[in-house]
Amino acid sequence: MLDDPARTDTRRRSVRAWCLYDWANSAFATSAQSAILPIYFAQSAARELPAHLATAYWGYASGVGLALSALGGPLLGAATDHVRRRKPAMLAAVLAGCAATLLIALLGAARWRLLLALFTGAFIAFALANVLYDSFLPAVAPPREAHRVSARGFAMGYAGGGLLLAVNLAWIVAPGRFGLPNADAAVRLSLASVGLWWAAFSLPFFRHVPEAAPAPGTGAWRDLPRAVAGRLQDTFREARGRPDLFRFLIAFWLYSDGIGTIIKMATVYGIEVGIGRAHLMGALLMVQVLAAPASMGFARLARAIGARPALVAGLSGYVLISVLAYWVSKPWHFWAMAALVALVQGGTQALSRSLFASLVPKGREAELFGFYSVSEKFAGVVGPLLFGLVGQALGSSRLAVLSLIPMFVGGAWMLRRVRLPRATHAPE
């Protein structure tokens, strides 16, 4: 039986709109979180602090943001699943994150404490919006297309984040050519552009991605506190009653800590070991350019050898990256490490998201993706805090990068113990 053309067109439009949100929010993940803000903070705070303490404080702020978003993820997921109103909650998180980013752009360079507080708030909003965004994947993509659609989203994210980062880098490197008085003004304009980009390109998602119809048992707002507590208990029991889903969460908890730490700490670590700002931002731009096709390449690799072997290959790449990071001392070292990150980062994240989606029962997407977020966020607390503690205790963060290796190895080992639905991981 042939598909209805109108229904097919609607489904394709919803897939495009879903993927475009990756394009939108990657402006924050790339320009703000990874490239501009860590450097801006390190150079601003370094006026009062030694470099290793600036690294430590950034790690502490990242850890606090991760912990708070981890606590909020399951609550938000359970609440929105109860009332079937995920899109309004996601819209509120997006607007809050954009507003906090715009406020950062208004700050002077010396107000680094307030910058840390606003960054933490923006990151929490970003993370909570992602919990709800990820939960829409099963609705827009059938199981056999989930890997491709998830990878396409990450590819669009890298492309969009890379495009804005290229513009931001041009402003910062040559502010005079764009009528800007200095690099500080260029940085602040770049941060403002992040908030506006994130807001503008999120609009198609809210217009074209459908909200799931109310399911049996869906309740009213007045029943929310009692219902959320009950649904969280039910979801935890269900997760424990699904051993493969539970094992996957443990595996993801392990290796996502290492991935998140590398993403969040790369540039501030680079500043500490003496890599210049132009090299750091240029290398991150290269990551965006290379990671988009690499993400789609991982989707093809998953079709050829299976999703799990492809994911394990990506984790093996991260072990090599952790070893090389210890020796970074020259700009070309950082560029080489960034190229390796580009090859594996998007693919491992995309396959993780789609594999988890294959294990989620219908009707509990937001709740279980909330637990997926908890696994990622609580894991991510350990790495940045470890960076901060090791750096503060030893006066250098080099040894901290080696502590990431057991996370990747342990995650790969646990992943081997997960039984996956055949349609989602077998080679085609």
XYZ file of C-alpha atoms in Angstrom:
428
model
C 0.000 0.000 0.000
C 1.418 3.374 -1.055
C 1.840 6.152 1.469
C -0.458 9.154 1.233
C 1.634 11.896 -0.476
C 0.320 14.557 1.893
C 1.209 12.445 4.931
C 4.648 11.718 3.492
C 5.260 15.425 2.885
C 4.168 16.263 6.441
C 6.509 13.613 7.846
C 9.438 14.926 5.812
C 8.699 18.473 6.940
C 8.655 17.382 10.574
C 11.990 15.572 10.134
C 13.559 18.672 8.576
C 12.197 20.887 11.359
C 13.410 18.451 14.025
C 16.907 18.372 12.514
C 16.940 22.153 12.158
C 16.740 22.549 15.926
C 20.205 20.958 16.076
C 21.303 23.716 13.680
C 19.751 26.267 16.054
C 21.020 25.113 19.452
C 24.504 24.209 18.220
C 25.238 27.939 18.132
C 25.224 27.843 21.936
C 27.086 24.532 22.158
C 29.799 25.658 19.746
C 30.314 29.419 19.844
C 29.287 30.020 23.461
C 29.971 26.866 25.459
C 33.031 25.514 23.639
C 34.768 28.314 21.731
C 34.095 31.854 22.920
C 32.924 31.833 26.531
C 35.667 29.591 27.992
C 38.375 31.737 26.410
C 36.627 34.988 27.314
C 36.214 33.786 30.890
C 39.775 32.482 31.202
C 41.267 35.712 29.918
C 38.940 37.859 32.048
C 39.320 35.866 35.258
C 43.068 35.506 34.693
C 43.396 39.184 35.508
C 42.694 38.200 39.129
C 43.474 34.446 39.195
C 46.285 32.097 38.150
C 45.488 30.254 34.913
C 44.983 26.870 36.585
C 42.441 28.372 39.008
C 40.482 29.893 36.126
C 40.356 26.390 34.610
C 39.228 24.984 37.942
C 36.425 27.546 38.395
C 35.134 26.934 34.876
C 35.108 23.214 35.652
C 33.189 23.803 38.879
C 30.576 25.950 37.115
C 30.164 23.319 34.392
C 29.752 20.625 37.033
C 27.094 22.590 38.923
C 25.170 23.277 35.718
C 25.274 19.614 34.785
C 24.120 18.503 38.237
C 21.168 20.886 38.325
C 20.063 20.007 34.803
C 20.391 16.325 35.665
C 18.067 16.770 38.632
C 15.589 18.759 36.554
C 15.565 16.484 33.498
C 13.477 13.589 34.882
C 11.096 15.970 36.668
C 10.526 17.933 33.485
C 10.163 14.756 31.433
C 7.638 13.217 33.823
C 5.643 16.454 34.053
C 5.426 16.977 30.289
C 4.578 13.330 29.655
C 1.763 13.614 32.210
C 0.098 16.610 30.533
C 1.437 15.875 27.002
C 2.705 19.437 26.692
C 6.350 19.019 25.799
C 6.560 21.817 23.226
C 5.499 24.703 25.518
C 7.996 23.555 28.159
C 10.727 23.309 25.542
C 9.848 26.788 24.231
C 10.184 28.232 27.742
C 13.623 26.611 28.149
C 14.784 27.917 24.759
C 13.667 31.464 25.540
C 15.348 31.361 28.965
C 18.622 30.125 27.456
C 18.570 32.764 24.719
C 17.851 35.520 27.245
C 20.723 34.444 29.538
C 23.117 34.362 26.578
C 22.085 37.873 25.515
C 22.627 39.105 29.078
C 26.160 37.671 29.052
C 26.815 39.749 25.937
C 25.967 42.903 27.900
C 28.509 42.216 30.654
C 31.905 43.817 30.910
C 34.981 41.606 30.845
C 35.758 42.185 34.530
C 32.450 40.756 35.834
C 33.524 37.142 35.549
C 31.589 35.928 38.611
C 28.267 37.089 37.166
C 29.335 35.645 33.809
C 29.743 32.240 35.466
C 26.288 32.475 37.047
C 24.591 33.428 33.763
C 26.465 30.738 31.874
C 25.284 28.155 34.401
C 21.674 29.299 33.933
C 21.956 29.304 30.141
C 23.471 25.842 30.163
C 20.677 24.455 32.376
C 18.062 25.867 29.973
C 19.986 24.462 26.991
C 20.218 21.020 28.591
C 16.548 20.846 29.625
C 15.436 21.898 26.143
C 17.581 19.090 24.732
C 15.849 16.535 26.985
C 12.530 17.386 25.364
C 13.999 17.775 21.869
C 15.579 14.317 21.960
C 12.310 12.799 23.167
C 10.640 13.750 19.860
C 12.996 11.485 17.842
C 10.768 8.363 18.065
C 7.810 10.464 16.883
C 9.478 11.841 13.751
C 11.543 8.794 12.707
C 10.517 5.102 12.495
C 13.007 2.636 14.066
C 14.896 1.752 10.884
C 15.434 5.439 10.074
C 16.361 6.563 13.591
C 20.161 6.281 13.118
C 20.016 8.245 9.861
C 17.732 10.974 11.200
C 19.712 11.308 14.447
C 22.978 11.560 12.497
C 21.401 14.062 10.112
C 20.443 16.211 13.087
C 23.989 16.162 14.438
C 25.368 16.889 10.960
C 23.101 19.921 10.618
C 24.141 20.983 14.096
C 27.799 20.898 13.197
C 27.123 22.754 9.952
C 25.066 25.473 11.628
C 27.370 25.831 14.596
C 30.362 25.929 12.278
C 28.836 28.603 10.054
C 28.112 30.964 12.935
C 31.487 30.217 14.534
C 33.212 31.155 11.254
C 31.435 34.514 11.276
C 32.223 35.024 14.972
C 35.873 34.132 14.418
C 36.120 36.681 11.599
C 34.682 39.366 13.884
C 37.080 38.540 16.720
C 40.253 38.190 14.632
C 39.681 41.343 12.555
C 37.160 43.531 14.409
C 38.184 46.706 12.572
C 37.074 45.302 9.221
C 33.535 45.016 10.559
C 33.369 48.417 12.227
C 33.994 47.037 15.721
C 36.309 48.940 18.089
C 38.162 45.923 19.514
C 38.121 42.165 20.106
C 36.150 42.530 23.345
C 33.289 44.187 21.454
C 33.515 41.440 18.822
C 33.229 38.760 21.513
C 30.160 40.406 23.008
C 28.549 40.784 19.572
C 29.290 37.124 18.901
C 27.542 36.076 22.111
C 24.525 38.212 21.204
C 24.408 36.541 17.785
C 24.299 33.144 19.517
C 21.136 34.047 21.420
C 19.429 35.445 18.321
C 20.481 32.502 16.108
C 19.241 29.953 18.655
C 15.857 31.675 18.920
C 15.302 32.281 15.193
C 16.154 28.811 13.902
C 14.129 27.105 16.641
C 10.883 28.438 15.177
C 10.375 25.691 12.519
C 10.522 23.034 15.242
C 7.662 24.607 17.164
C 5.660 25.066 13.982
C 6.102 21.740 12.202
C 6.998 19.026 14.754
C 3.706 17.634 16.083
C 2.905 17.320 19.764
C 1.830 13.773 20.599
C -1.885 13.313 21.125
C -2.980 12.875 24.757
C -2.603 9.265 25.854
C -4.840 7.291 28.231
C -4.017 8.370 31.758
C -2.979 11.857 30.724
C -3.940 14.231 33.506
C -4.513 17.849 34.347
C -2.101 20.400 35.778
C -3.775 20.253 39.202
C -2.774 16.582 39.503
C 0.803 17.272 38.462
C 2.822 16.934 41.735
C 1.274 13.610 42.725
C 1.327 12.318 39.153
C 4.988 13.261 38.599
C 6.070 11.455 41.765
C 4.125 8.372 40.721
C 5.393 8.437 37.137
C 8.993 8.800 38.295
C 8.603 5.749 40.530
C 6.969 3.819 37.689
C 9.660 4.911 35.226
C 12.490 3.895 37.547
C 10.858 0.504 38.106
C 10.346 0.148 34.371
C 13.965 1.064 33.666
C 15.147 -1.514 36.219
C 12.687 -4.023 34.753
C 14.259 -3.499 31.312
C 17.800 -4.733 31.976
C 19.119 -3.837 28.548
C 17.874 -0.275 28.841
C 19.409 -0.074 32.326
C 22.750 -1.474 31.088
C 22.757 1.011 28.228
C 22.248 3.876 30.681
C 25.231 2.674 32.736
C 27.386 2.391 29.616
C 26.305 5.832 28.484
C 26.938 7.212 31.974
C 30.535 6.034 31.725
C 31.596 7.115 28.267
C 29.499 10.301 28.019
C 31.416 11.671 31.008
C 34.591 11.555 28.963
C 32.970 13.007 25.839
C 31.327 15.842 27.762
C 34.524 16.692 29.593
C 36.486 16.973 26.353
C 33.808 19.229 24.832
C 33.552 21.525 27.850
C 37.188 21.744 28.905
C 39.102 21.686 25.599
C 39.516 25.415 25.032
C 40.076 26.437 28.642
C 42.644 23.614 28.881
C 44.237 24.923 25.687
C 44.543 28.390 27.220
C 46.241 26.867 30.259
C 48.881 25.018 28.199
C 49.637 28.113 26.140
C 47.658 27.708 22.889
C 46.624 31.064 21.386
C 42.989 32.109 20.982
C 43.125 32.173 17.165
C 44.426 28.582 17.068
C 41.826 27.390 19.576
C 38.892 28.904 17.727
C 40.263 27.913 14.336
C 40.642 24.304 15.449
C 37.082 24.284 16.807
C 35.836 25.668 13.504
C 37.621 22.818 11.745
C 35.804 20.380 14.063
C 32.467 21.786 12.906
C 33.415 21.489 9.235
C 34.724 17.923 9.480
C 32.213 16.590 12.004
C 29.149 17.144 9.789
C 30.191 14.621 7.069
C 31.781 12.402 9.739
C 28.410 12.122 11.526
C 26.732 10.925 8.334
C 29.696 8.620 7.756
C 29.023 6.962 11.098
C 25.413 6.373 10.044
C 26.697 4.555 6.948
C 29.226 2.644 9.071
C 26.389 1.566 11.370
C 24.465 0.222 8.371
C 27.546 -1.675 7.206
C 28.811 -3.246 10.451
C 26.046 -2.540 12.971
C 25.422 0.382 15.301
C 27.157 -1.080 18.338
C 30.497 -1.888 16.620
C 30.451 1.572 15.052
C 29.896 3.164 18.462
C 32.696 1.098 20.027
C 35.011 2.254 17.219
C 34.196 5.848 18.120
C 34.974 5.221 21.792
C 38.311 3.698 20.816
C 39.080 6.946 19.037
C 38.412 8.842 22.256
C 40.933 6.689 24.129
C 43.569 7.807 21.614
C 42.458 11.436 21.978
C 42.837 11.268 25.778
C 46.406 9.985 25.437
C 47.354 12.641 22.900
C 45.801 15.449 24.978
C 48.356 14.834 27.737
C 51.183 15.815 25.383
C 49.608 18.925 23.840
C 52.021 21.854 24.000
C 52.078 23.374 20.499
C 49.308 24.720 18.265
C 49.623 21.909 15.700
C 49.169 19.365 18.512
C 45.810 20.939 19.340
C 44.806 21.001 15.666
C 45.644 17.293 15.272
C 43.690 16.373 18.386
C 40.736 18.453 17.203
C 40.748 16.621 13.856
C 40.446 13.279 15.671
C 37.604 14.643 17.788
C 35.816 15.746 14.613
C 35.929 12.213 13.223
C 34.262 10.548 16.216
C 32.284 13.111 18.204
C 29.088 13.509 16.200
C 28.873 9.838 15.273
C 29.147 8.570 18.836
C 26.546 11.073 20.065
C 24.122 10.363 17.211
C 24.340 6.576 17.573
C 23.932 6.838 21.346
C 20.731 8.855 20.941
C 19.186 6.564 18.329
C 20.166 3.348 20.142
C 18.538 4.611 23.309
C 15.425 5.619 21.349
C 15.153 2.022 20.124
C 14.916 0.814 23.734
C 12.265 3.317 24.886
C 8.634 2.111 25.174
C 6.047 4.234 23.385
C 4.313 6.837 25.543
C 7.190 7.328 28.001
C 9.645 9.089 25.693
C 10.110 12.341 27.633
C 10.438 10.572 30.992
C 13.003 8.056 29.804
C 14.902 10.645 27.820
C 14.934 12.565 31.104
C 16.738 9.599 32.651
C 18.977 9.495 29.576
C 19.768 13.121 30.311
C 20.423 12.279 33.980
C 22.875 9.617 32.897
C 24.644 12.126 30.661
C 24.523 15.097 33.014
C 25.464 13.352 36.257
C 28.263 11.626 34.374
C 29.361 15.014 33.094
C 29.598 16.334 36.648
C 32.500 14.022 37.428
C 34.810 14.972 34.571
C 34.805 18.785 34.864
C 34.991 18.600 38.661
C 37.880 16.152 38.393
C 39.611 18.557 36.032
C 39.117 21.338 38.540
C 40.277 19.324 41.561
C 43.346 17.853 39.854
C 44.300 21.199 38.349
C 43.912 23.011 41.652
C 45.775 20.334 43.634
C 48.692 19.805 41.251
C 48.906 23.191 39.572
C 48.295 21.597 36.143
C 45.406 19.801 34.446
C 47.486 17.462 32.257
C 47.039 14.393 34.467
C 43.261 14.890 34.477
C 42.983 14.011 30.779
C 44.379 10.526 31.462
C 41.612 9.900 33.994
C 39.116 9.875 31.103
C 40.459 6.625 29.602
C 38.751 4.223 32.067
C 35.426 5.922 31.308
C 35.642 5.103 27.587
C 36.920 1.565 28.165
C 34.309 0.809 30.837
C 31.500 2.239 28.718
C 32.492 0.122 25.721
C 32.638 -3.007 27.896
C 29.163 -2.394 29.346
C 27.780 -1.599 25.890
C 28.812 -5.067 24.748
C 26.410 -6.522 27.322
C 23.322 -4.716 25.957
C 20.917 -6.712 23.784
C 19.613 -4.340 21.140
C 16.501 -4.674 18.926
C 17.626 -6.404 15.775
C 16.212 -3.774 13.425
C 18.260 -1.023 15.040
C 21.727 -2.535 15.165
C 22.038 -5.271 12.564
C 23.881 -4.470 9.346
C 21.516 -3.833 6.449
